[in-house]
PDB file of C-alpha atoms in Angstrom:
ATOM      1  CA  UNK A   3      13.719  58.992  79.246  1.00  0.00           C
ATOM      2  CA  UNK A   4      12.710  59.909  75.812  1.00  0.00           C
ATOM      3  CA  UNK A   5       9.736  61.234  74.199  1.00  0.00           C
ATOM      4  CA  UNK A   6       8.165  57.809  73.436  1.00  0.00           C
ATOM      5  CA  UNK A   7       7.837  56.860  77.439  1.00  0.00           C
ATOM      6  CA  UNK A   8       7.586  60.339  79.096  1.00  0.00           C
ATOM      7  CA  UNK A   9       5.665  63.755  78.816  1.00  0.00           C
ATOM      8  CA  UNK A  10       7.557  67.116  79.408  1.00  0.00           C
ATOM      9  CA  UNK A  11       5.206  68.826  81.876  1.00  0.00           C
ATOM     10  CA  UNK A  12       7.386  72.064  82.461  1.00  0.00           C
ATOM     11  CA  UNK A  13       9.794  73.431  81.342  1.00  0.00           C
ATOM     12  CA  UNK A  14      11.925  76.597  83.144  1.00  0.00           C
ATOM     13  CA  UNK A  15      15.119  78.731  82.548  1.00  0.00           C
ATOM     14  CA  UNK A  16      16.575  79.589  85.695  1.00  0.00           C
ATOM     15  CA  UNK A  17      19.781  82.463  85.844  1.00  0.00           C
ATOM     16  CA  UNK A  18      22.281  82.105  89.210  1.00  0.00           C
ATOM     17  CA  UNK A  19      24.662  84.543  89.689  1.00  0.00           C
ATOM     18  CA  UNK A  20      28.201  84.153  91.222  1.00  0.00           C
ATOM     19  CA  UNK A  21      29.828  87.603  92.601  1.00  0.00           C
ATOM     20  CA  UNK A  22      31.028  89.212  95.669  1.00  0.00           C
ATOM     21  CA  UNK A  23      31.611  92.537  96.809  1.00  0.00           C
ATOM     22  CA  UNK A  24      35.178  94.365  95.745  1.00  0.00           C
ATOM     23  CA  UNK A  25      34.535  95.844  99.401  1.00  0.00           C
ATOM     24  CA  UNK A  26      33.215  94.512 101.985  1.00  0.00           C
ATOM     25  CA  UNK A  27      34.238  97.808 104.886  1.00  0.00           C
ATOM     26  CA  UNK A  28      33.542 101.254 104.853  1.00  0.00           C
ATOM     27  CA  UNK A  29      34.029 103.321 107.841  1.00  0.00           C
ATOM     28  CA  UNK A  30      31.723 101.640 110.723  1.00  0.00           C
ATOM     29  CA  UNK A  31      30.048  99.690 107.867  1.00  0.00           C
ATOM     30  CA  UNK A  32      30.375  96.119 107.141  1.00  0.00           C
ATOM     31  CA  UNK A  33      28.694  93.952 104.740  1.00  0.00           C
ATOM     32  CA  UNK A  34      27.705  90.123 105.513  1.00  0.00           C
ATOM     33  CA  UNK A  35      25.812  86.903 103.847  1.00  0.00           C
ATOM     34  CA  UNK A  36      23.859  88.164 100.520  1.00  0.00           C
ATOM     35  CA  UNK A  37      24.648  91.572 100.497  1.00  0.00           C
ATOM     36  CA  UNK A  38      28.320  90.319 100.543  1.00  0.00           C
ATOM     37  CA  UNK A  39      28.143  87.690  98.280  1.00  0.00           C
ATOM     38  CA  UNK A  40      25.771  85.723  95.886  1.00  0.00           C
ATOM     39  CA  UNK A  41      26.376  82.022  95.702  1.00  0.00           C
ATOM     40  CA  UNK A  42      24.656  79.581  92.655  1.00  0.00           C
ATOM     41  CA  UNK A  43      23.070  76.828  94.723  1.00  0.00           C
ATOM     42  CA  UNK A  44      25.208  74.036  92.915  1.00  0.00           C
ATOM     43  CA  UNK A  45      27.843  73.018  96.343  1.00  0.00           C
ATOM     44  CA  UNK A  46      24.891  74.668  98.940  1.00  0.00           C
ATOM     45  CA  UNK A  47      27.374  77.274 100.109  1.00  0.00           C
ATOM     46  CA  UNK A  48      25.228  80.344 100.223  1.00  0.00           C
ATOM     47  CA  UNK A  49      23.772  80.020 103.787  1.00  0.00           C
ATOM     48  CA  UNK A  50      26.919  78.727 105.176  1.00  0.00           C
ATOM     49  CA  UNK A  51      28.812  81.243 104.061  1.00  0.00           C
ATOM     50  CA  UNK A  52      26.604  83.900 105.060  1.00  0.00           C
ATOM     51  CA  UNK A  53      26.788  81.584 108.802  1.00  0.00           C
ATOM     52  CA  UNK A  54      30.948  81.772 108.430  1.00  0.00           C
ATOM     53  CA  UNK A  55      30.680  85.805 107.902  1.00  0.00           C
ATOM     54  CA  UNK A  56      28.761  85.814 110.752  1.00  0.00           C
ATOM     55  CA  UNK A  57      30.523  83.536 113.314  1.00  0.00           C
ATOM     56  CA  UNK A  58      33.699  85.568 112.302  1.00  0.00           C
ATOM     57  CA  UNK A  59      32.468  89.007 112.481  1.00  0.00           C
ATOM     58  CA  UNK A  60      30.342  88.317 116.100  1.00  0.00           C
ATOM     59  CA  UNK A  61      33.494  88.046 117.859  1.00  0.00           C
ATOM     60  CA  UNK A  62      35.157  91.118 116.569  1.00  0.00           C
ATOM     61  CA  UNK A  63      32.374  93.058 117.286  1.00  0.00           C
ATOM     62  CA  UNK A  64      32.265  91.881 120.830  1.00  0.00           C
ATOM     63  CA  UNK A  65      35.410  93.025 121.626  1.00  0.00           C
ATOM     64  CA  UNK A  66      35.083  96.506 120.239  1.00  0.00           C
ATOM     65  CA  UNK A  67      32.318  97.031 122.017  1.00  0.00           C
ATOM     66  CA  UNK A  68      34.069  95.841 125.110  1.00  0.00           C
ATOM     67  CA  UNK A  69      36.653  98.627 124.121  1.00  0.00           C
ATOM     68  CA  UNK A  70      40.408  98.906 124.751  1.00  0.00           C
ATOM     69  CA  UNK A  71      41.199  96.993 121.033  1.00  0.00           C
ATOM     70  CA  UNK A  72      42.090  98.194 117.245  1.00  0.00           C
ATOM     71  CA  UNK A  73      39.002  99.281 115.092  1.00  0.00           C
ATOM     72  CA  UNK A  74      41.137  98.184 112.213  1.00  0.00           C
ATOM     73  CA  UNK A  75      39.648  94.035 113.523  1.00  0.00           C
ATOM     74  CA  UNK A  76      36.822  95.053 110.628  1.00  0.00           C
ATOM     75  CA  UNK A  77      39.372  95.112 107.985  1.00  0.00           C
ATOM     76  CA  UNK A  78      40.432  91.434 109.056  1.00  0.00           C
ATOM     77  CA  UNK A  79      36.931  90.462 108.951  1.00  0.00           C
ATOM     78  CA  UNK A  80      36.799  91.851 104.946  1.00  0.00           C
ATOM     79  CA  UNK A  81      40.470  90.361 104.154  1.00  0.00           C
ATOM     80  CA  UNK A  82      39.389  86.814 105.799  1.00  0.00           C
ATOM     81  CA  UNK A  83      35.999  86.455 104.798  1.00  0.00           C
ATOM     82  CA  UNK A  84      36.508  87.830 100.965  1.00  0.00           C
ATOM     83  CA  UNK A  85      39.006  85.753  99.932  1.00  0.00           C
ATOM     84  CA  UNK A  86      37.555  82.543 101.094  1.00  0.00           C
ATOM     85  CA  UNK A  87      34.209  83.957  99.341  1.00  0.00           C
ATOM     86  CA  UNK A  88      35.654  84.075  96.086  1.00  0.00           C
ATOM     87  CA  UNK A  89      37.322  80.473  96.521  1.00  0.00           C
ATOM     88  CA  UNK A  90      34.134  79.329  97.117  1.00  0.00           C
ATOM     89  CA  UNK A  91      32.126  81.293  94.619  1.00  0.00           C
ATOM     90  CA  UNK A  92      34.402  80.189  91.803  1.00  0.00           C
ATOM     91  CA  UNK A  93      34.560  76.350  92.906  1.00  0.00           C
ATOM     92  CA  UNK A  94      30.467  76.596  92.731  1.00  0.00           C
ATOM     93  CA  UNK A  95      30.369  78.436  89.084  1.00  0.00           C
ATOM     94  CA  UNK A  96      32.841  75.274  88.321  1.00  0.00           C
ATOM     95  CA  UNK A  97      30.438  72.908  89.883  1.00  0.00           C
ATOM     96  CA  UNK A  98      27.330  74.334  87.316  1.00  0.00           C
ATOM     97  CA  UNK A  99      29.195  74.129  84.346  1.00  0.00           C
ATOM     98  CA  UNK A 100      29.692  70.457  85.253  1.00  0.00           C
ATOM     99  CA  UNK A 101      25.859  69.763  86.024  1.00  0.00           C
ATOM    100  CA  UNK A 102      24.661  72.115  83.708  1.00  0.00           C
ATOM    101  CA  UNK A 103      26.034  70.808  80.425  1.00  0.00           C
ATOM    102  CA  UNK A 104      23.788  69.639  77.963  1.00  0.00           C
ATOM    103  CA  UNK A 105      26.092  68.758  74.612  1.00  0.00           C
ATOM    104  CA  UNK A 106      26.211  65.293  74.297  1.00  0.00           C
ATOM    105  CA  UNK A 107      29.930  64.816  73.750  1.00  0.00           C
ATOM    106  CA  UNK A 108      31.258  67.130  76.105  1.00  0.00           C
ATOM    107  CA  UNK A 109      28.724  64.969  78.365  1.00  0.00           C
ATOM    108  CA  UNK A 110      30.067  62.001  77.599  1.00  0.00           C
ATOM    109  CA  UNK A 111      33.672  62.796  78.643  1.00  0.00           C
ATOM    110  CA  UNK A 112      32.842  64.690  81.457  1.00  0.00           C
ATOM    111  CA  UNK A 113      30.864  60.997  82.738  1.00  0.00           C
ATOM    112  CA  UNK A 114      34.300  59.454  81.532  1.00  0.00           C
ATOM    113  CA  UNK A 115      36.322  61.641  83.652  1.00  0.00           C
ATOM    114  CA  UNK A 116      34.319  61.198  86.920  1.00  0.00           C
ATOM    115  CA  UNK A 117      34.040  57.416  86.678  1.00  0.00           C
ATOM    116  CA  UNK A 118      38.206  57.544  86.686  1.00  0.00           C
ATOM    117  CA  UNK A 119      37.961  60.014  89.319  1.00  0.00           C
ATOM    118  CA  UNK A 120      35.991  57.789  91.231  1.00  0.00           C
ATOM    119  CA  UNK A 121      38.788  55.164  91.487  1.00  0.00           C
ATOM    120  CA  UNK A 122      41.103  57.684  93.063  1.00  0.00           C
ATOM    121  CA  UNK A 123      39.445  58.307  96.395  1.00  0.00           C
ATOM    122  CA  UNK A 124      37.558  61.323  95.250  1.00  0.00           C
ATOM    123  CA  UNK A 125      35.561  61.098  98.960  1.00  0.00           C
ATOM    124  CA  UNK A 126      38.575  60.954 101.071  1.00  0.00           C
ATOM    125  CA  UNK A 127      40.087  64.075  98.820  1.00  0.00           C
ATOM    126  CA  UNK A 128      37.215  66.228  99.393  1.00  0.00           C
ATOM    127  CA  UNK A 129      36.520  65.126 103.084  1.00  0.00           C
ATOM    128  CA  UNK A 130      40.444  66.353 103.970  1.00  0.00           C
ATOM    129  CA  UNK A 131      39.958  69.880 102.684  1.00  0.00           C
ATOM    130  CA  UNK A 132      39.811  72.599 104.732  1.00  0.00           C
ATOM    131  CA  UNK A 133      38.672  76.471 103.973  1.00  0.00           C
ATOM    132  CA  UNK A 134      41.769  77.800 104.556  1.00  0.00           C
ATOM    133  CA  UNK A 135      41.115  81.572 106.182  1.00  0.00           C
ATOM    134  CA  UNK A 136      44.203  84.252 104.718  1.00  0.00           C
ATOM    135  CA  UNK A 137      44.663  87.101 105.936  1.00  0.00           C
ATOM    136  CA  UNK A 138      43.441  89.499 108.753  1.00  0.00           C
ATOM    137  CA  UNK A 139      43.869  88.184 112.494  1.00  0.00           C
ATOM    138  CA  UNK A 140      45.583  84.756 111.874  1.00  0.00           C
ATOM    139  CA  UNK A 141      49.279  84.131 111.647  1.00  0.00           C
ATOM    140  CA  UNK A 142      50.848  82.904 108.394  1.00  0.00           C
ATOM    141  CA  UNK A 143      52.484  79.929 110.334  1.00  0.00           C
ATOM    142  CA  UNK A 144      50.392  76.762 108.004  1.00  0.00           C
ATOM    143  CA  UNK A 145      48.182  76.272 111.009  1.00  0.00           C
ATOM    144  CA  UNK A 146      46.446  79.727 111.481  1.00  0.00           C
ATOM    145  CA  UNK A 147      43.171  79.539 109.460  1.00  0.00           C
ATOM    146  CA  UNK A 148      42.506  76.107 109.976  1.00  0.00           C
ATOM    147  CA  UNK A 149      39.339  75.224 111.460  1.00  0.00           C
ATOM    148  CA  UNK A 150      39.153  73.984 115.283  1.00  0.00           C
ATOM    149  CA  UNK A 151      39.162  70.209 115.717  1.00  0.00           C
ATOM    150  CA  UNK A 152      35.552  69.597 117.286  1.00  0.00           C
ATOM    151  CA  UNK A 153      35.642  66.063 119.190  1.00  0.00           C
ATOM    152  CA  UNK A 154      34.473  64.176 122.364  1.00  0.00           C
ATOM    153  CA  UNK A 155      36.527  65.114 125.213  1.00  0.00           C
ATOM    154  CA  UNK A 156      36.012  64.052 128.632  1.00  0.00           C
ATOM    155  CA  UNK A 157      36.961  65.854 132.238  1.00  0.00           C
ATOM    156  CA  UNK A 158      36.512  62.996 134.242  1.00  0.00           C
ATOM    157  CA  UNK A 159      33.336  64.317 135.209  1.00  0.00           C
ATOM    158  CA  UNK A 160      31.764  65.398 132.371  1.00  0.00           C
ATOM    159  CA  UNK A 161      32.056  64.642 128.318  1.00  0.00           C
ATOM    160  CA  UNK A 162      30.970  65.966 125.504  1.00  0.00           C
ATOM    161  CA  UNK A 163      32.456  67.759 122.544  1.00  0.00           C
ATOM    162  CA  UNK A 164      35.320  70.404 123.387  1.00  0.00           C
ATOM    163  CA  UNK A 165      33.264  73.494 123.099  1.00  0.00           C
ATOM    164  CA  UNK A 166      30.523  72.376 125.394  1.00  0.00           C
ATOM    165  CA  UNK A 167      33.392  71.212 127.723  1.00  0.00           C
ATOM    166  CA  UNK A 168      35.598  74.595 127.599  1.00  0.00           C
ATOM    167  CA  UNK A 169      33.277  76.830 128.741  1.00  0.00           C
ATOM    168  CA  UNK A 170      32.587  79.931 128.418  1.00  0.00           C
ATOM    169  CA  UNK A 171      33.352  80.432 125.050  1.00  0.00           C
ATOM    170  CA  UNK A 172      36.154  82.674 123.707  1.00  0.00           C
ATOM    171  CA  UNK A 173      39.912  82.682 123.105  1.00  0.00           C
ATOM    172  CA  UNK A 174      41.327  79.273 124.021  1.00  0.00           C
ATOM    173  CA  UNK A 175      44.820  77.803 124.765  1.00  0.00           C
ATOM    174  CA  UNK A 176      44.722  74.344 123.715  1.00  0.00           C
ATOM    175  CA  UNK A 177      47.801  72.089 124.922  1.00  0.00           C
ATOM    176  CA  UNK A 178      48.705  68.827 123.703  1.00  0.00           C
ATOM    177  CA  UNK A 179      50.090  67.805 127.043  1.00  0.00           C
ATOM    178  CA  UNK A 180      50.639  70.325 129.141  1.00  0.00           C
ATOM    179  CA  UNK A 181      48.140  73.262 130.642  1.00  0.00           C
ATOM    180  CA  UNK A 182      49.873  76.311 128.341  1.00  0.00           C
ATOM    181  CA  UNK A 183      48.833  78.912 130.273  1.00  0.00           C
ATOM    182  CA  UNK A 184      51.587  78.348 133.151  1.00  0.00           C
ATOM    183  CA  UNK A 185      53.953  79.344 130.936  1.00  0.00           C
ATOM    184  CA  UNK A 186      52.866  82.518 130.148  1.00  0.00           C
ATOM    185  CA  UNK A 187      54.536  85.494 131.379  1.00  0.00           C
ATOM    186  CA  UNK A 188      52.830  87.917 133.688  1.00  0.00           C
ATOM    187  CA  UNK A 189      52.431  90.639 130.774  1.00  0.00           C
ATOM    188  CA  UNK A 190      50.974  88.157 128.853  1.00  0.00           C
ATOM    189  CA  UNK A 191      49.007  86.663 131.079  1.00  0.00           C
ATOM    190  CA  UNK A 192      47.573  89.969 131.936  1.00  0.00           C
ATOM    191  CA  UNK A 193      46.720  90.797 128.372  1.00  0.00           C
ATOM    192  CA  UNK A 194      45.498  87.040 128.220  1.00  0.00           C
ATOM    193  CA  UNK A 195      43.092  87.629 131.150  1.00  0.00           C
ATOM    194  CA  UNK A 196      41.630  91.197 129.267  1.00  0.00           C
ATOM    195  CA  UNK A 197      40.778  88.877 126.372  1.00  0.00           C
ATOM    196  CA  UNK A 198      38.899  86.621 128.229  1.00  0.00           C
ATOM    197  CA  UNK A 199      41.129  83.775 127.428  1.00  0.00           C
ATOM    198  CA  UNK A 200      41.229  80.676 128.778  1.00  0.00           C
ATOM    199  CA  UNK A 201      43.042  77.725 128.739  1.00  0.00           C
ATOM    200  CA  UNK A 202      42.956  73.760 128.503  1.00  0.00           C
ATOM    201  CA  UNK A 203      45.236  70.861 127.903  1.00  0.00           C
ATOM    202  CA  UNK A 204      45.022  67.039 127.210  1.00  0.00           C
ATOM    203  CA  UNK A 205      47.303  64.475 129.904  1.00  0.00           C
ATOM    204  CA  UNK A 206      47.478  64.109 133.762  1.00  0.00           C
ATOM    205  CA  UNK A 207      45.015  66.931 135.479  1.00  0.00           C
ATOM    206  CA  UNK A 208      43.677  67.636 132.028  1.00  0.00           C
ATOM    207  CA  UNK A 209      41.104  66.435 129.591  1.00  0.00           C
ATOM    208  CA  UNK A 210      41.044  63.242 128.131  1.00  0.00           C
ATOM    209  CA  UNK A 211      41.195  62.238 124.182  1.00  0.00           C
ATOM    210  CA  UNK A 212      38.211  59.736 124.627  1.00  0.00           C
ATOM    211  CA  UNK A 213      38.021  59.267 120.333  1.00  0.00           C
ATOM    212  CA  UNK A 214      41.853  59.334 120.078  1.00  0.00           C
ATOM    213  CA  UNK A 215      41.294  62.181 117.289  1.00  0.00           C
ATOM    214  CA  UNK A 216      43.348  65.063 119.123  1.00  0.00           C
ATOM    215  CA  UNK A 217      46.679  63.353 119.170  1.00  0.00           C
ATOM    216  CA  UNK A 218      46.529  62.730 115.054  1.00  0.00           C
ATOM    217  CA  UNK A 219      45.257  66.198 114.753  1.00  0.00           C
ATOM    218  CA  UNK A 220      48.388  67.646 117.093  1.00  0.00           C
ATOM    219  CA  UNK A 221      50.625  65.565 114.867  1.00  0.00           C
ATOM    220  CA  UNK A 222      49.329  66.800 111.253  1.00  0.00           C
ATOM    221  CA  UNK A 223      49.659  70.272 112.235  1.00  0.00           C
ATOM    222  CA  UNK A 224      52.741  69.961 113.741  1.00  0.00           C
ATOM    223  CA  UNK A 225      52.129  71.518 116.902  1.00  0.00           C
ATOM    224  CA  UNK A 226      52.167  71.137 120.581  1.00  0.00           C
ATOM    225  CA  UNK A 227      49.493  74.488 121.716  1.00  0.00           C
ATOM    226  CA  UNK A 228      47.060  75.907 119.130  1.00  0.00           C
ATOM    227  CA  UNK A 229      45.089  79.397 120.111  1.00  0.00           C
ATOM    228  CA  UNK A 230      41.384  79.102 119.165  1.00  0.00           C
ATOM    229  CA  UNK A 231      40.008  82.256 118.577  1.00  0.00           C
ATOM    230  CA  UNK A 232      36.069  82.670 119.578  1.00  0.00           C
ATOM    231  CA  UNK A 233      34.885  81.513 116.026  1.00  0.00           C
ATOM    232  CA  UNK A 234      36.537  78.225 116.413  1.00  0.00           C
ATOM    233  CA  UNK A 235      39.128  79.229 113.631  1.00  0.00           C
ATOM    234  CA  UNK A 236      42.762  78.879 114.922  1.00  0.00           C
ATOM    235  CA  UNK A 237      45.036  81.723 114.720  1.00  0.00           C
ATOM    236  CA  UNK A 238      48.578  79.837 115.024  1.00  0.00           C
ATOM    237  CA  UNK A 239      50.234  77.163 116.591  1.00  0.00           C
ATOM    238  CA  UNK A 240      53.656  76.421 117.976  1.00  0.00           C
ATOM    239  CA  UNK A 241      55.871  73.433 118.326  1.00  0.00           C
ATOM    240  CA  UNK A 242      56.820  73.580 122.003  1.00  0.00           C
ATOM    241  CA  UNK A 243      54.780  74.407 125.105  1.00  0.00           C
ATOM    242  CA  UNK A 244      57.188  77.162 125.958  1.00  0.00           C
ATOM    243  CA  UNK A 245      56.327  79.361 122.745  1.00  0.00           C
ATOM    244  CA  UNK A 246      52.869  79.635 123.766  1.00  0.00           C
ATOM    245  CA  UNK A 247      53.961  83.145 125.250  1.00  0.00           C
ATOM    246  CA  UNK A 248      55.042  84.221 121.891  1.00  0.00           C
ATOM    247  CA  UNK A 249      51.575  83.149 120.709  1.00  0.00           C
ATOM    248  CA  UNK A 250      49.756  85.550 122.781  1.00  0.00           C
ATOM    249  CA  UNK A 251      52.196  88.391 122.558  1.00  0.00           C
ATOM    250  CA  UNK A 252      51.436  88.187 118.378  1.00  0.00           C
ATOM    251  CA  UNK A 253      47.696  87.793 118.758  1.00  0.00           C
ATOM    252  CA  UNK A 254      47.446  90.900 121.445  1.00  0.00           C
ATOM    253  CA  UNK A 255      49.670  92.819 119.448  1.00  0.00           C
ATOM    254  CA  UNK A 256      47.102  92.612 116.600  1.00  0.00           C
ATOM    255  CA  UNK A 257      44.410  93.389 118.642  1.00  0.00           C
ATOM    256  CA  UNK A 258      45.032  95.162 122.067  1.00  0.00           C
ATOM    257  CA  UNK A 259      45.414  99.434 121.509  1.00  0.00           C
TER     258      UNK A 259
END
């Protein structure tokens, strides 16, 4: 395309901002969505980040409204979301610099670099990326902060996505091959019930991994039990089923008063 075969009919200059609030909570007031961050459009993450804010905040507000939990949970929301938003904003700004490049020589170098990356499995690299949450109501064990896997499972009478089959939504102990709730001590079983937690497992008497994805997922996490929060983020995991009691203890210690 050049002036000999095209007419320029419109020219407009746009200004984008990439920024986030330094403080997300003050007392009983919290920020979310556009009030907490501005996202350039280059990765399409503005609305997505607002939805993540809402999903993260909703279960915390539900617990606070019910009572018996620590108000510091709102600080956990701020810690989790601000760190992730900062990372996404920075990557989006970087993508904007890449897209909006106008210098011909710089553009040639960019194009050559992108072509080189095309032969190195860039698409597969992107699909494996997980936005890990940092801080907050999570275990720092390499498992906490990952997004729970959403794949098809079966109960024998019903087949659907995991969060459709495990109802009602809430805290879930998910075991690889046995029900982790059976291994909870009476004290932690009572705490788990107070939080409205449920459990599920794969294998005899439990769910069927119809797509074979959960076996690979547990292998990748190096876990036999994971504790999934109501927003489908993983609180943490343990290597053996008998350690599930400690997993529930760590959660309730952070949440319950």
